[in-house]
JSON list of C-alpha atoms in Angstrom, two decimals:
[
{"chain": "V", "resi": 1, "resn": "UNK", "atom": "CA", "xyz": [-6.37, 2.53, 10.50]},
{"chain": "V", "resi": 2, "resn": "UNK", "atom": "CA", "xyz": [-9.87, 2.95, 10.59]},
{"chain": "V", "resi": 3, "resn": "UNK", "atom": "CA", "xyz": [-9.89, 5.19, 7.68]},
{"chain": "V", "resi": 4, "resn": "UNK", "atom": "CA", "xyz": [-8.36, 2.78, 5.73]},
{"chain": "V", "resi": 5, "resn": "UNK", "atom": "CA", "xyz": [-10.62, -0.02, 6.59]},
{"chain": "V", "resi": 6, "resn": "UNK", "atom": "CA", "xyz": [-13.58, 2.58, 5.49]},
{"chain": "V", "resi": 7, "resn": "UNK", "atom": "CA", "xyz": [-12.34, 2.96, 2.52]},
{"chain": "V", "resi": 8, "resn": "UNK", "atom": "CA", "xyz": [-11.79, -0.65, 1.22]},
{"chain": "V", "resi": 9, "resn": "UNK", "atom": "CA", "xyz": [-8.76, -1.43, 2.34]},
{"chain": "V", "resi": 10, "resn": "UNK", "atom": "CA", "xyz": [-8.10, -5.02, 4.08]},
{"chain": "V", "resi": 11, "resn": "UNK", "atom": "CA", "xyz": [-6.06, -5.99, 6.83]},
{"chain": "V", "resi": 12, "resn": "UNK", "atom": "CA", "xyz": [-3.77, -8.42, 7.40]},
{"chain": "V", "resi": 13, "resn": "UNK", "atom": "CA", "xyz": [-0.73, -9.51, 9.80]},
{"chain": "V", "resi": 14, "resn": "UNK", "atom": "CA", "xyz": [2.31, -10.15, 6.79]},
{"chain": "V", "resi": 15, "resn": "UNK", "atom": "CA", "xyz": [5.76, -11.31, 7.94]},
{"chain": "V", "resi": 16, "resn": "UNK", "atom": "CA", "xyz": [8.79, -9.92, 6.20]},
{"chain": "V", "resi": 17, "resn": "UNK", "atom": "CA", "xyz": [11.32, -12.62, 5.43]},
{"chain": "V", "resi": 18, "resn": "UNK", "atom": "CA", "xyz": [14.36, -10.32, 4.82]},
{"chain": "V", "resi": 19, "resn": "UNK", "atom": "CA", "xyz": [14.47, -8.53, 8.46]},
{"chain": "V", "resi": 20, "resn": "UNK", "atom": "CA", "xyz": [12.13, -11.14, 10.35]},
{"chain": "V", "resi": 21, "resn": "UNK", "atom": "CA", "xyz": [9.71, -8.49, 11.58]},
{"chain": "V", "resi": 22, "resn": "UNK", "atom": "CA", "xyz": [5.83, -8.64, 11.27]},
{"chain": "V", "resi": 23, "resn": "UNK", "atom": "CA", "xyz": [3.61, -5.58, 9.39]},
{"chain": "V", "resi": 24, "resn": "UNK", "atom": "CA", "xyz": [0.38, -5.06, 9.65]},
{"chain": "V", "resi": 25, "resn": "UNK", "atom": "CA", "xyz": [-0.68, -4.62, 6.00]},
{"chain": "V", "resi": 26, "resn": "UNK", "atom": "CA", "xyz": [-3.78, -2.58, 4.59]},
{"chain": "V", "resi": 27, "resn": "UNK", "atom": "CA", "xyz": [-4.17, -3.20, 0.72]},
{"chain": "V", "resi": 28, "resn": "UNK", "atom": "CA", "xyz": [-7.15, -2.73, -1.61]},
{"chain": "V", "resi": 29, "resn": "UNK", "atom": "CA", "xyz": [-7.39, -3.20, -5.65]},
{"chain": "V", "resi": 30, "resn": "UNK", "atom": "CA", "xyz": [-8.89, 0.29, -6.88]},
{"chain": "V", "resi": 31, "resn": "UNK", "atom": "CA", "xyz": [-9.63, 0.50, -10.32]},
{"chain": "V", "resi": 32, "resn": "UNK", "atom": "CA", "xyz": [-6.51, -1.59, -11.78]},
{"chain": "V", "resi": 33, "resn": "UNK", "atom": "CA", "xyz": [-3.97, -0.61, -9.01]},
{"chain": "V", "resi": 34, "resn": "UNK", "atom": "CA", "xyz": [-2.73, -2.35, -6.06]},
{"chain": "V", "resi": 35, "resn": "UNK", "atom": "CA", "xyz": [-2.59, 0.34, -2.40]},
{"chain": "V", "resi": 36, "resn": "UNK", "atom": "CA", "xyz": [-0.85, -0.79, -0.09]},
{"chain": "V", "resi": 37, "resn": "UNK", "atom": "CA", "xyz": [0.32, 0.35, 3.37]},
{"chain": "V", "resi": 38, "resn": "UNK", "atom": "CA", "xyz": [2.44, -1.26, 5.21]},
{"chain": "V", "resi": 39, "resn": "UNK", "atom": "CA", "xyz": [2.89, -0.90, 9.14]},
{"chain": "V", "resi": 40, "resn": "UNK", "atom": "CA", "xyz": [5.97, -2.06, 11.44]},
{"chain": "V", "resi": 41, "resn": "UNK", "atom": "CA", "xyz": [4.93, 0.97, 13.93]},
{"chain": "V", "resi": 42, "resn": "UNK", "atom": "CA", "xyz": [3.94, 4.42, 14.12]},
{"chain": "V", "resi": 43, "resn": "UNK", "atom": "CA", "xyz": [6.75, 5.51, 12.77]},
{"chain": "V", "resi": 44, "resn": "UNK", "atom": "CA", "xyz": [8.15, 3.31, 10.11]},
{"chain": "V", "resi": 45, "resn": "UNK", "atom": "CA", "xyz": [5.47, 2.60, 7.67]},
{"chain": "V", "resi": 46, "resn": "UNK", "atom": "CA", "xyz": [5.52, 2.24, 4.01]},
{"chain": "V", "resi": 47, "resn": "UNK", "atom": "CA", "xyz": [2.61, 2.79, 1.40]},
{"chain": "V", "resi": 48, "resn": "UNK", "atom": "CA", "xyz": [2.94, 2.57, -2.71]},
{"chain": "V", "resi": 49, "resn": "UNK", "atom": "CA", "xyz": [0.46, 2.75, -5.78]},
{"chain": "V", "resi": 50, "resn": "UNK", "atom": "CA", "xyz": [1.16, 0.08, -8.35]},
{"chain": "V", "resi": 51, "resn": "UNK", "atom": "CA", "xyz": [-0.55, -1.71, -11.59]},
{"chain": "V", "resi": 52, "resn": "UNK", "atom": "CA", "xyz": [-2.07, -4.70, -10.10]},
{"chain": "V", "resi": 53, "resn": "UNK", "atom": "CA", "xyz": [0.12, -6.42, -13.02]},
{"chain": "V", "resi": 54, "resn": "UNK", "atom": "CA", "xyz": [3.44, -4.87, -11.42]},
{"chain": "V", "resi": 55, "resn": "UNK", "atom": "CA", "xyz": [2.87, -6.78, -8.01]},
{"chain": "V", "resi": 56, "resn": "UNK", "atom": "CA", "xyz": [3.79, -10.07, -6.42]},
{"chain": "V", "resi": 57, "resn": "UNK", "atom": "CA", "xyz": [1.08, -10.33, -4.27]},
{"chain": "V", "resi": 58, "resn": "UNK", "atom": "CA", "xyz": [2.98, -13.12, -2.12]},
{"chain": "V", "resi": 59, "resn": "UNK", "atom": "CA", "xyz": [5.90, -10.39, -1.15]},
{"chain": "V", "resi": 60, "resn": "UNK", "atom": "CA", "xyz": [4.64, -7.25, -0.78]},
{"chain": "V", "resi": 61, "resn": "UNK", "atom": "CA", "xyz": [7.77, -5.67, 0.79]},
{"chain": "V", "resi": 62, "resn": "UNK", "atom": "CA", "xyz": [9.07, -5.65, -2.52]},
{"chain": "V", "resi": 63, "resn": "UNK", "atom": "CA", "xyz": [8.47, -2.78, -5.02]},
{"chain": "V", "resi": 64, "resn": "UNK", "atom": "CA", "xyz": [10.29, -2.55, -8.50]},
{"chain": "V", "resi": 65, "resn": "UNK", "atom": "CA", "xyz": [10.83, 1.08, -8.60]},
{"chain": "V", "resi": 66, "resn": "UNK", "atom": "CA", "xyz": [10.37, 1.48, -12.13]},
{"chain": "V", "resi": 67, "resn": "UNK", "atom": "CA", "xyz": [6.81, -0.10, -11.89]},
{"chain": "V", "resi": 68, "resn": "UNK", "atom": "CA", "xyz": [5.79, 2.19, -8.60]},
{"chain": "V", "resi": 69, "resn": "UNK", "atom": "CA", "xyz": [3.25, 4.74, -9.61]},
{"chain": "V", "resi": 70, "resn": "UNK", "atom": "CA", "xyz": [3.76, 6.51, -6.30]},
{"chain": "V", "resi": 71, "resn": "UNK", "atom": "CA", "xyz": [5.87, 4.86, -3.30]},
{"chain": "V", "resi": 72, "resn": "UNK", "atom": "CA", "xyz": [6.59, 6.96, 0.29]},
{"chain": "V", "resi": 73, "resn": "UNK", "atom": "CA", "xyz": [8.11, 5.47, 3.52]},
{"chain": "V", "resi": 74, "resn": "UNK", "atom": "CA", "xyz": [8.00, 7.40, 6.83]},
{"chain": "V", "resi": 75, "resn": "UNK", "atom": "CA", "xyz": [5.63, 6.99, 10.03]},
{"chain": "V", "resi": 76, "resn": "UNK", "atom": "CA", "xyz": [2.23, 5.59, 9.37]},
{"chain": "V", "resi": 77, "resn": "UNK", "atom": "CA", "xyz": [0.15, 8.30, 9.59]},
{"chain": "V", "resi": 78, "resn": "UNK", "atom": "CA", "xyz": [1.97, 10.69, 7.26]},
{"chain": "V", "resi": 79, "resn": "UNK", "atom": "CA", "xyz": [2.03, 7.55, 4.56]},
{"chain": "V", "resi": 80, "resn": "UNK", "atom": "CA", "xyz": [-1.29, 6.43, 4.77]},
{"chain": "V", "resi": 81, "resn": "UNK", "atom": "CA", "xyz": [-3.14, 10.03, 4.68]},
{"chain": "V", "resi": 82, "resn": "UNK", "atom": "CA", "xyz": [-0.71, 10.98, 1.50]},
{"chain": "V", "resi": 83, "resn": "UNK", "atom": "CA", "xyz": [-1.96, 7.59, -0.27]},
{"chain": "V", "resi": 84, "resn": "UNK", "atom": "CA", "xyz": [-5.87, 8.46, 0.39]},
{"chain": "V", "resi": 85, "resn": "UNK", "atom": "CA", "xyz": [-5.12, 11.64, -0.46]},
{"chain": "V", "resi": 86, "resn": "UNK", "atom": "CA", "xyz": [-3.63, 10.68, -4.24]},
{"chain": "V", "resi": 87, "resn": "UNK", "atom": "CA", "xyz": [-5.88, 11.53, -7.32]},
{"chain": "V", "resi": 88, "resn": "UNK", "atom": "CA", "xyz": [-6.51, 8.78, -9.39]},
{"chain": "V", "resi": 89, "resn": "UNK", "atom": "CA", "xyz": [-4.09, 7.46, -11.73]},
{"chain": "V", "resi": 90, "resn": "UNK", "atom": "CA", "xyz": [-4.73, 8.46, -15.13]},
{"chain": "V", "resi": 91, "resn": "UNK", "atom": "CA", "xyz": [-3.97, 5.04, -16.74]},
{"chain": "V", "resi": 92, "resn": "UNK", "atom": "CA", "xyz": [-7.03, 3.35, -14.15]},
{"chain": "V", "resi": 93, "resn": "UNK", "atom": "CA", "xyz": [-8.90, 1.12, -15.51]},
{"chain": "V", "resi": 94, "resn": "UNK", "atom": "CA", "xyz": [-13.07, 1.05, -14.94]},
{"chain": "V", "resi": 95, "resn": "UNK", "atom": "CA", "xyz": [-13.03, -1.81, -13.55]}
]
């Protein structure tokens, strides 16, 4: 988590509607993309790349597929290293 935080990622407690359970949500704007991880434990975590366009910033436990430029669920470690560890998109902006 810390790693995360180091690397511009902020945190925030979400709630997700659908199954009533809370996350604990990292997410930074890089260069025209939304990152996003997504904790409900250790071991079920969820993390995607997507076009800051693509997202609904108000529901972020909802990814169109077909917008996703990476997506990976699984325990939070494994997610969140994977994500850091993505080259940048070639479509990034330089903003």
């Amino acid at each position: 988590m810390r790693l995360l935080l180091r690397r511009g990622f902020q945190r925030s407690v979400v709630r997700d509607r659908m199954t009533s359970v809370n996350a604990v949500m990292f997410r930074r704007v890089w260069k025209g993309t939304n990152e996003t991880v997504l904790a409900y434990s250790e071991s079920e975590a969820l993390a995607y790349r997507v076009r800051h366009a693509d997202i609904d910033p108000a529901d972020p436990f909802v990814v169109d597929p077909d917008h996703a430029l990476w997506q990976r669920g699984g325990e939070f470690l494994d997610v969140a290293g994977e994500l850091l560890q993505l080259p940048p998109a070639p479509e990034h902006s330089r903003l």
